[in-house]
Amino acid sequence: MKNTTETIHYDDRIVRYFLMATLLWGGIAFSAGLLVALQLAYWKFNFNLEWLTFGRLRPLHTNAAIFAFAGNAIFAGIYHSTQRLLKTRMASDALSKIHFWGWQLIIIGAAITLPLGYSQSKEYAELEWPLDLAITAIWVVFAVNFFWTIARRRERHLYVALWFYIATIITVAVLHIVNSIEIPVAAFNSYPVWGGIQDALVQWWYGHNAVAFFLTTPFLGLMYYYLPKAANRPIFSYRLSIIHFWALVFIYIWAGPHHLLYTALPDWAQTLGMVFSIMLWAPSWGGMINGLLTLRGAWHLLRTEPVIKFMVAALTFYGMATFEGPLLSIKSVSALGHYTDWIIAHVHGGALGWNGFLTFAMVYYLVPRLWKTPLYSKKLADAHFWVGLLGILLYYTSMVAAGFTQGAMWMAMDKGQLVYPDFVETVVRIVPLYAVRAVGGMLFITGFLIMIYNLYKTIKGAPAPQDEAVVVPARVEQHHAGEGHRRLEGMATVFSILTFLAILVGSAIEIYPTLSIHRYVKPTTKVDPYTPLELAGRDIYIREGCYTCHSQMIRKLDFDVVRYGKPSTAAESMYDRPFQWGSRRIGPDLARVGGKYPDLWHLRHMVDPRSVTPKSIMPTYGWLTQKNTDFLGLRRRVSVLKSLGVPYSDEQVSEADRLAEQQAKTIADGLVTQGAPAGLEKKEMVALIAYLQALGKKGGSDE
Amino acid sequence: MSDQEFDPMTDHEYDGIRELDNRLPEWWLALFGITIIFGFIYWLHYEFGGGHTQVQELNLAMGVIQSVKGSGPSFSEDQLNALFTAETVGKGHEIFTAKCAACHAAEGGGLIGPNLTDKFWLHGKGTSADIFEVIAKGVPEKGMPPWAEQMTEEELVATAAFVHSLKDRNVPGGKPPQGEEAP
């Protein structure tokens, strides 16, 4: 066989594009984060504009941070490292470009639709169906390009970084598609086919594994490439790579229910979620120690190389977050931590420390190489590191303190009575910590801006960038070399199928049983569906993102029950599409708020929460008294729900708008007799009040 | 790290990255093993070993709460009248401003809830015991919250003392009377 070589060019242009997008969206994601942080410290930071209220902006922040900032960073790193690990240019420049521009368009679509209130209210999956379709299409483009490149490789075996990329691409596709099965009811509105506990389970299977397969596995892949490159040291242990990779991929997928401990989710699913989360501890740490021990003999670089500094800090935060995760999954710890800011602290240790710092390390590694120019200033990079680190620590400690404080206040009971029965007391106590958190965020952003300046100076003086040329073997015989796992590393297709099977097991075992809801709801239990007007109100509740501050799930815990009433049951939310259990209680639980207050109270509270609860931090919603309810659209909405099995009568479908108008009139008339102004019957406020008064009043609480 | 650590170099090389094949750290393996064993036992216990379900746990906890709580406060008219002093009225005023004014207005003239400064009552006849009772138990279906869960006994008494002191003050701008007149 003739051993010829050839010269090829890597596509570095696409890497530079993704890198620039990372920085741009990073700036936007962080700023949006700072703004929502400020709004909790002082509610007026929403400038009384509906588009900037907390409920609409928080999804923008989380989506921008995950899919725009981290997403583009992942793509930059994957496109850069994959070509080099496979010794081939990306298979198709056209697909790379479609991927890039398609992804940016989706982000722009998100940045427009989320502030307008087009949202599915499923965390990190808020984007509505047209964008869901676009994400699917672009992800397929990415996958085709990636696997095609693997097929054309000039390297026999796949390096561990690529295993993680494969797991990412396959699993994210599965998660996104399953969680987004929905039926459109309007141009930018849809109802998921999943309802109640199904939707809760599918959503947190997705939500948790978005963290696992969007924020963990791809970043581990990046770590496995950039750390040994930057430190010029061999990877510590190949066998550790194998074990922790498969353990992580197999175990992670089961852990979703730890977001739903003590809820109406069946006990068995909660138990599985908890035990698999605990088993995740070691596999997660496997990645950290393989990284840190790779630096043996290179620790001196920690002093001189900003790239290494950022990486070591990132791995340490990864270790912290993956210790804290299993801890929070223990039922009794979750009882304290769930719904509090401890969870917010936890994700930011991961997002700012692990994803943020690893991305910064990669950027500091890539820019000098892609632009063939040394970094403008290592001192500034150092400054970025310390300012950023201080910011994260301030953020983390203030939010842990807030979480412990509020959690403990919720739990506190004396002689069978709550010590802090007034919810707002527990909010007022932590507002100063919200201010400290905002300062932490500002420091993190300051560091980021220092980096931007540093990169700007670096790139400004650089020659016009060019694609890197390398000499590679003309072709590599793809026979299956090696034994055992080594052999598998040469078989990309088999490897990918096995990865798929590994994530399928946990998914199927947990999701399948809940598909037949009747297992969990007695056939004699009667739950009334929302009336058309209440449904309209519910859609407003979703649009305004009330779920970002309010849960609708009273846990099976004594202090929850004493505060809010009977624990929520699976029956009560079985027609809820999407479910509204929530994940954070910045305000009180609303599962049984129906009938707690008169209609006029809600009207006054929504128009100005501080007129009834002087220290409230809830936004004002005055525009709901001006906007008209969309009565006509209700027929389609009710009929879609009926087709999904919600027991509406034919009359409720065909007369949905008339029935809603009737009910609205009754409520508005009642409000007038209590002293409210006339003329509210067509307004969204009345629909929302109808919904709030229906919460907990539809039956099914006696399961 | 133990002395037995060894660093066999694999023949792997990717874009200049080489791989060692160190043994798995023992503490790491132990950690993995222990979490798996713990998880398995925990699962067996709660799935098959008769571990309490969450509903059972909750019922036990609620039982404890019931037992420490007693039967709830109850006072006779005379007891209450003895407790209604200038001091309790003052304390009740503060509580009223914080918790009741949203619905009954700061002066008690009524807003969402009825005017408390007239001689008309929806519930009872405005005796000390009637007022205490309605504050403690509320009228949840009409939007008057039950306060016994949210206040201590002293606070309830103080609030009732203040409301009692409002009777027949007829503040200006109050809501029109509701209910029946009581002398």
Tab-separated table of C-alpha atoms in Angstrom, chain A residues 265-566:
chain	number	residue	atom	x	y	z
A	265	LEU	CA	-45.075	12.451	41.093
A	266	PRO	CA	-45.416	8.777	42.098
A	267	ASP	CA	-43.042	7.706	44.880
A	268	TRP	CA	-41.244	5.100	42.792
A	269	ALA	CA	-40.121	7.672	40.232
A	270	GLN	CA	-38.876	9.981	42.967
A	271	THR	CA	-36.925	7.161	44.560
A	272	LEU	CA	-35.275	6.299	41.239
A	273	GLY	CA	-34.435	9.948	40.664
A	274	MET	CA	-32.800	10.204	44.051
A	275	VAL	CA	-30.738	7.014	44.004
A	276	PHE	CA	-29.451	7.546	40.484
A	277	SER	CA	-28.469	11.096	41.391
A	278	ILE	CA	-26.406	9.796	44.265
A	279	MET	CA	-24.767	7.247	41.999
A	280	LEU	CA	-23.793	10.125	39.696
A	281	TRP	CA	-21.405	11.599	42.191
A	282	ALA	CA	-18.412	9.375	41.373
A	283	PRO	CA	-18.828	9.346	37.584
A	284	SER	CA	-19.020	13.145	37.606
A	285	TRP	CA	-15.932	13.423	39.732
A	286	GLY	CA	-14.235	11.005	37.352
A	287	GLY	CA	-14.150	13.804	34.791
A	288	MET	CA	-12.804	16.263	37.296
A	289	ILE	CA	-9.996	14.065	38.561
A	290	ASN	CA	-9.018	12.954	35.085
A	291	GLY	CA	-8.639	16.619	34.243
A	292	LEU	CA	-6.882	17.743	37.402
A	293	LEU	CA	-4.505	14.768	37.521
A	294	THR	CA	-3.587	15.389	33.915
A	295	LEU	CA	-1.955	18.533	35.243
A	296	ARG	CA	0.429	16.552	37.478
A	297	GLY	CA	3.850	17.920	36.758
A	298	ALA	CA	2.434	21.016	35.133
A	299	TRP	CA	1.099	22.830	38.175
A	300	HIS	CA	3.596	25.643	37.697
A	301	LEU	CA	1.549	26.674	34.651
A	302	LEU	CA	-1.180	27.637	37.069
A	303	ARG	CA	0.848	30.676	37.976
A	304	THR	CA	1.755	31.782	34.495
A	305	GLU	CA	-0.968	30.614	32.132
A	306	PRO	CA	-4.409	32.195	32.351
A	307	VAL	CA	-5.820	29.353	30.259
A	308	ILE	CA	-4.781	26.816	32.885
A	309	LYS	CA	-6.026	29.020	35.690
A	310	PHE	CA	-9.474	29.245	34.192
A	311	MET	CA	-9.533	25.506	33.491
A	312	VAL	CA	-8.543	24.494	36.993
A	313	ALA	CA	-11.128	26.821	38.479
A	314	ALA	CA	-13.725	25.491	36.036
A	315	LEU	CA	-12.980	21.881	36.989
A	316	THR	CA	-13.134	22.778	40.662
A	317	PHE	CA	-16.531	24.394	40.228
A	318	TYR	CA	-17.604	21.333	38.276
A	319	GLY	CA	-16.547	19.199	41.212
A	320	MET	CA	-18.420	21.412	43.651
A	321	ALA	CA	-21.578	21.478	41.584
A	322	THR	CA	-21.563	17.721	41.024
A	323	PHE	CA	-21.140	17.127	44.735
A	324	GLU	CA	-23.919	19.543	45.562
A	325	GLY	CA	-26.258	18.017	42.971
A	326	PRO	CA	-26.436	14.547	44.539
A	327	LEU	CA	-26.655	16.198	47.955
A	328	LEU	CA	-29.689	18.219	46.890
A	329	SER	CA	-31.250	15.066	45.491
A	330	ILE	CA	-31.503	13.498	48.924
A	331	LYS	CA	-35.154	13.811	49.813
A	332	SER	CA	-34.705	15.447	53.193
A	333	VAL	CA	-32.186	17.964	51.811
A	334	SER	CA	-34.513	18.738	48.941
A	335	ALA	CA	-37.270	19.448	51.465
A	336	LEU	CA	-35.175	22.395	52.628
A	337	GLY	CA	-33.580	23.434	49.361
A	338	HIS	CA	-36.324	22.991	46.789
A	339	TYR	CA	-38.078	26.171	45.639
A	340	THR	CA	-35.332	28.299	47.272
A	341	ASP	CA	-32.325	30.245	46.040
A	342	TRP	CA	-30.022	27.403	47.010
A	343	ILE	CA	-30.945	25.898	43.652
A	344	ILE	CA	-30.133	29.204	41.960
A	345	ALA	CA	-26.748	29.188	43.700
A	346	HIS	CA	-26.194	25.612	42.552
A	347	VAL	CA	-26.857	26.252	38.880
A	348	HIS	CA	-24.728	29.388	38.874
A	349	GLY	CA	-21.796	27.571	40.424
A	350	GLY	CA	-22.148	25.345	37.389
A	351	ALA	CA	-23.019	27.937	34.781
A	352	LEU	CA	-20.636	30.733	35.762
A	353	GLY	CA	-17.874	28.592	37.218
A	354	TRP	CA	-17.843	25.519	35.039
A	355	ASN	CA	-19.385	26.589	31.728
A	356	GLY	CA	-18.337	30.219	31.912
A	357	PHE	CA	-14.764	29.718	33.010
A	358	LEU	CA	-14.173	26.746	30.724
A	359	THR	CA	-15.459	28.808	27.818
A	360	PHE	CA	-13.177	31.684	28.771
A	361	ALA	CA	-10.234	29.258	28.961
A	362	MET	CA	-11.088	27.999	25.493
A	363	VAL	CA	-11.423	31.530	24.142
A	364	TYR	CA	-8.040	32.549	25.565
A	365	TYR	CA	-6.583	29.404	24.016
A	366	LEU	CA	-8.212	29.821	20.624
A	367	VAL	CA	-7.956	33.518	19.815
A	368	PRO	CA	-4.141	33.728	19.713
A	369	ARG	CA	-4.035	30.560	17.615
A	370	LEU	CA	-6.811	31.436	15.211
A	371	TRP	CA	-5.471	34.939	14.681
A	372	LYS	CA	-1.807	33.890	14.876
A	373	THR	CA	-0.979	36.626	17.363
A	374	PRO	CA	-0.051	36.471	21.044
A	375	LEU	CA	-2.649	37.622	23.518
A	376	TYR	CA	-2.488	41.392	24.003
A	377	SER	CA	-2.119	41.166	27.783
A	378	LYS	CA	-1.771	38.268	30.195
A	379	LYS	CA	-2.127	40.719	33.064
A	380	LEU	CA	-5.599	41.670	31.913
A	381	ALA	CA	-6.509	37.996	31.561
A	382	ASP	CA	-5.345	37.550	35.154
A	383	ALA	CA	-7.457	40.477	36.234
A	384	HIS	CA	-10.424	38.904	34.445
A	385	PHE	CA	-9.836	35.699	36.351
A	386	TRP	CA	-9.733	37.258	39.808
A	387	VAL	CA	-12.579	39.690	39.300
A	388	GLY	CA	-14.708	36.953	37.766
A	389	LEU	CA	-13.872	34.507	40.543
A	390	LEU	CA	-14.768	37.035	43.206
A	391	GLY	CA	-18.041	37.653	41.379
A	392	ILE	CA	-18.925	33.965	41.347
A	393	LEU	CA	-18.065	33.495	45.003
A	394	LEU	CA	-20.159	36.484	45.995
A	395	TYR	CA	-23.024	35.211	43.884
A	396	TYR	CA	-22.782	31.717	45.252
A	397	THR	CA	-22.452	32.540	48.929
A	398	SER	CA	-25.220	35.142	48.901
A	399	MET	CA	-27.649	32.786	47.211
A	400	VAL	CA	-26.810	29.830	49.446
A	401	ALA	CA	-27.385	32.092	52.417
A	402	ALA	CA	-30.678	33.282	50.936
A	403	GLY	CA	-31.747	29.695	50.236
A	404	PHE	CA	-30.941	28.453	53.740
A	405	THR	CA	-32.583	31.447	55.341
A	406	GLN	CA	-35.802	31.262	53.385
A	407	GLY	CA	-35.989	27.459	53.479
A	408	ALA	CA	-35.514	27.454	57.236
A	409	MET	CA	-38.126	30.172	57.708
A	410	TRP	CA	-40.661	28.213	55.674
A	411	MET	CA	-40.022	25.119	57.759
A	412	ALA	CA	-39.989	26.796	61.152
A	413	MET	CA	-42.891	25.648	63.331
A	414	ASP	CA	-43.689	26.148	66.952
A	415	LYS	CA	-46.444	24.209	68.724
A	416	GLY	CA	-47.878	23.149	65.405
A	417	GLN	CA	-47.993	26.703	64.054
A	418	LEU	CA	-45.805	28.372	61.480
A	419	VAL	CA	-43.351	30.784	62.994
A	420	TYR	CA	-43.435	32.915	59.825
A	421	PRO	CA	-46.964	32.511	58.508
A	422	ASP	CA	-46.702	35.716	56.517
A	423	PHE	CA	-44.931	34.688	53.318
A	424	VAL	CA	-43.676	38.133	52.522
A	425	GLU	CA	-41.667	38.170	55.771
A	426	THR	CA	-39.494	35.430	54.304
A	427	VAL	CA	-38.990	37.510	51.165
A	428	VAL	CA	-38.140	40.748	52.929
A	429	ARG	CA	-35.468	38.925	54.890
A	430	ILE	CA	-33.516	37.908	51.783
A	431	VAL	CA	-33.913	41.028	49.645
A	432	PRO	CA	-30.546	42.430	50.874
A	433	LEU	CA	-28.935	39.212	49.693
A	434	TYR	CA	-30.461	39.789	46.269
A	435	ALA	CA	-28.569	43.075	46.163
A	436	VAL	CA	-25.313	41.304	47.082
A	437	ARG	CA	-25.967	38.757	44.351
A	438	ALA	CA	-26.399	41.547	41.821
A	439	VAL	CA	-23.006	42.928	42.836
A	440	GLY	CA	-21.531	39.468	42.254
A	441	GLY	CA	-23.065	39.432	38.802
A	442	MET	CA	-21.668	42.876	38.078
A	443	LEU	CA	-18.176	41.702	38.968
A	444	PHE	CA	-18.529	38.689	36.696
A	445	ILE	CA	-19.577	41.007	33.867
A	446	THR	CA	-16.715	43.380	34.628
A	447	GLY	CA	-14.313	40.490	34.152
A	448	PHE	CA	-16.029	39.579	30.922
A	449	LEU	CA	-15.661	43.144	29.631
A	450	ILE	CA	-11.973	43.111	30.502
A	451	MET	CA	-11.692	40.012	28.344
A	452	ILE	CA	-13.546	41.643	25.464
A	453	TYR	CA	-11.152	44.598	25.568
A	454	ASN	CA	-8.167	42.259	25.703
A	455	LEU	CA	-9.418	40.257	22.733
A	456	TYR	CA	-10.232	43.387	20.791
A	457	LYS	CA	-6.680	44.646	21.234
A	458	THR	CA	-5.325	41.217	20.290
A	459	ILE	CA	-7.350	40.847	17.135
A	460	LYS	CA	-6.920	44.456	16.044
A	461	GLY	CA	-3.193	44.068	15.591
A	462	ALA	CA	-3.449	40.616	14.011
A	463	PRO	CA	-2.883	39.751	10.353
A	464	ALA	CA	-5.886	38.646	8.321
A	465	PRO	CA	-6.723	35.198	9.664
A	466	GLN	CA	-6.312	32.144	7.482
A	467	ASP	CA	-7.347	28.526	7.678
A	468	GLU	CA	-4.667	26.337	9.193
A	469	ALA	CA	-2.952	24.019	6.700
A	470	VAL	CA	-1.746	20.593	7.779
A	471	VAL	CA	-0.117	17.610	6.137
A	472	VAL	CA	-2.103	14.444	6.738
A	473	PRO	CA	-2.059	10.906	5.352
A	474	ALA	CA	-4.035	10.746	2.108
A	475	ARG	CA	-6.240	8.013	3.427
A	476	VAL	CA	-6.423	5.742	6.396
A	477	GLU	CA	-7.522	2.153	6.122
A	478	GLN	CA	-10.573	1.831	8.407
A	479	HIS	CA	-10.159	-1.742	9.529
A	480	HIS	CA	-11.180	-2.394	13.099
A	481	ALA	CA	-7.990	-2.317	15.050
A	482	GLY	CA	-7.635	-3.196	18.695
A	483	GLU	CA	-9.400	-5.222	21.315
A	484	GLY	CA	-12.401	-4.541	23.515
A	485	HIS	CA	-13.207	-0.917	23.981
A	486	ARG	CA	-10.322	0.077	21.729
A	487	ARG	CA	-12.019	-1.761	18.919
A	488	LEU	CA	-15.260	0.011	19.648
A	489	GLU	CA	-13.507	3.354	19.342
A	490	GLY	CA	-12.873	2.504	15.725
A	491	MET	CA	-16.535	1.757	15.049
A	492	ALA	CA	-18.270	5.115	15.115
A	493	THR	CA	-21.700	3.814	14.170
A	494	VAL	CA	-21.758	1.030	16.723
A	495	PHE	CA	-20.435	3.422	19.325
A	496	SER	CA	-23.222	5.886	18.591
A	497	ILE	CA	-25.895	3.194	18.721
A	498	LEU	CA	-24.625	1.956	22.060
A	499	THR	CA	-24.687	5.486	23.404
A	500	PHE	CA	-28.257	5.833	22.207
A	501	LEU	CA	-29.223	2.592	23.938
A	502	ALA	CA	-27.515	3.718	27.135
A	503	ILE	CA	-29.731	6.784	27.368
A	504	LEU	CA	-32.800	4.917	26.219
A	505	VAL	CA	-32.985	2.515	29.162
A	506	GLY	CA	-33.531	5.066	31.922
A	507	SER	CA	-35.747	7.212	29.742
A	508	ALA	CA	-38.103	4.395	28.825
A	509	ILE	CA	-38.316	2.902	32.302
A	510	GLU	CA	-39.243	6.229	33.860
A	511	ILE	CA	-41.491	7.744	31.223
A	512	TYR	CA	-43.399	4.738	29.974
A	513	PRO	CA	-45.450	3.940	33.112
A	514	THR	CA	-46.758	7.490	33.431
A	515	LEU	CA	-48.184	7.397	29.935
A	516	SER	CA	-51.219	5.625	31.309
A	517	ILE	CA	-52.284	8.239	33.812
A	518	HIS	CA	-55.093	6.010	35.037
A	519	ARG	CA	-52.614	4.031	36.984
A	520	TYR	CA	-52.236	7.043	39.247
A	521	VAL	CA	-55.738	8.488	39.289
A	522	LYS	CA	-58.716	6.497	40.544
A	523	PRO	CA	-61.391	6.103	37.860
A	524	THR	CA	-63.988	7.467	40.300
A	525	THR	CA	-62.114	10.708	40.810
A	526	LYS	CA	-63.875	13.541	39.103
A	527	VAL	CA	-61.919	16.611	38.116
A	528	ASP	CA	-63.587	19.402	36.189
A	529	PRO	CA	-61.607	20.964	33.389
A	530	TYR	CA	-61.095	24.724	33.405
A	531	THR	CA	-63.982	26.692	31.933
A	532	PRO	CA	-63.100	28.476	28.685
A	533	LEU	CA	-62.595	31.767	30.526
A	534	GLU	CA	-60.351	30.124	33.126
A	535	LEU	CA	-58.392	28.578	30.287
A	536	ALA	CA	-57.923	32.005	28.746
A	537	GLY	CA	-56.707	33.217	32.122
A	538	ARG	CA	-54.350	30.295	32.368
A	539	ASP	CA	-52.787	31.181	29.035
A	540	ILE	CA	-52.244	34.710	30.349
A	541	TYR	CA	-50.629	33.274	33.484
A	542	ILE	CA	-48.283	31.334	31.220
A	543	ARG	CA	-47.610	34.323	28.977
A	544	GLU	CA	-46.662	36.491	31.940
A	545	GLY	CA	-44.372	33.812	33.319
A	546	CYS	CA	-46.052	33.761	36.742
A	547	TYR	CA	-44.577	30.248	37.120
A	548	THR	CA	-41.115	31.782	37.436
A	549	CYS	CA	-42.120	33.077	40.871
A	550	HIS	CA	-45.044	30.868	41.900
A	551	SER	CA	-45.298	27.122	42.292
A	552	GLN	CA	-48.577	25.225	42.073
A	553	MET	CA	-47.516	22.139	43.923
A	554	ILE	CA	-48.032	21.693	47.643
A	555	ARG	CA	-45.541	19.051	48.664
A	556	LYS	CA	-46.248	16.156	50.983
A	557	LEU	CA	-44.430	17.931	53.780
A	558	ASP	CA	-46.042	19.081	57.012
A	559	PHE	CA	-44.878	22.674	56.798
A	560	ASP	CA	-46.113	22.976	53.214
A	561	VAL	CA	-49.472	21.533	54.203
A	562	VAL	CA	-49.893	23.803	57.211
A	563	ARG	CA	-49.080	26.842	55.071
A	564	TYR	CA	-50.961	26.054	51.887
A	565	GLY	CA	-53.449	23.257	52.556
A	566	LYS	CA	-53.779	19.636	51.471
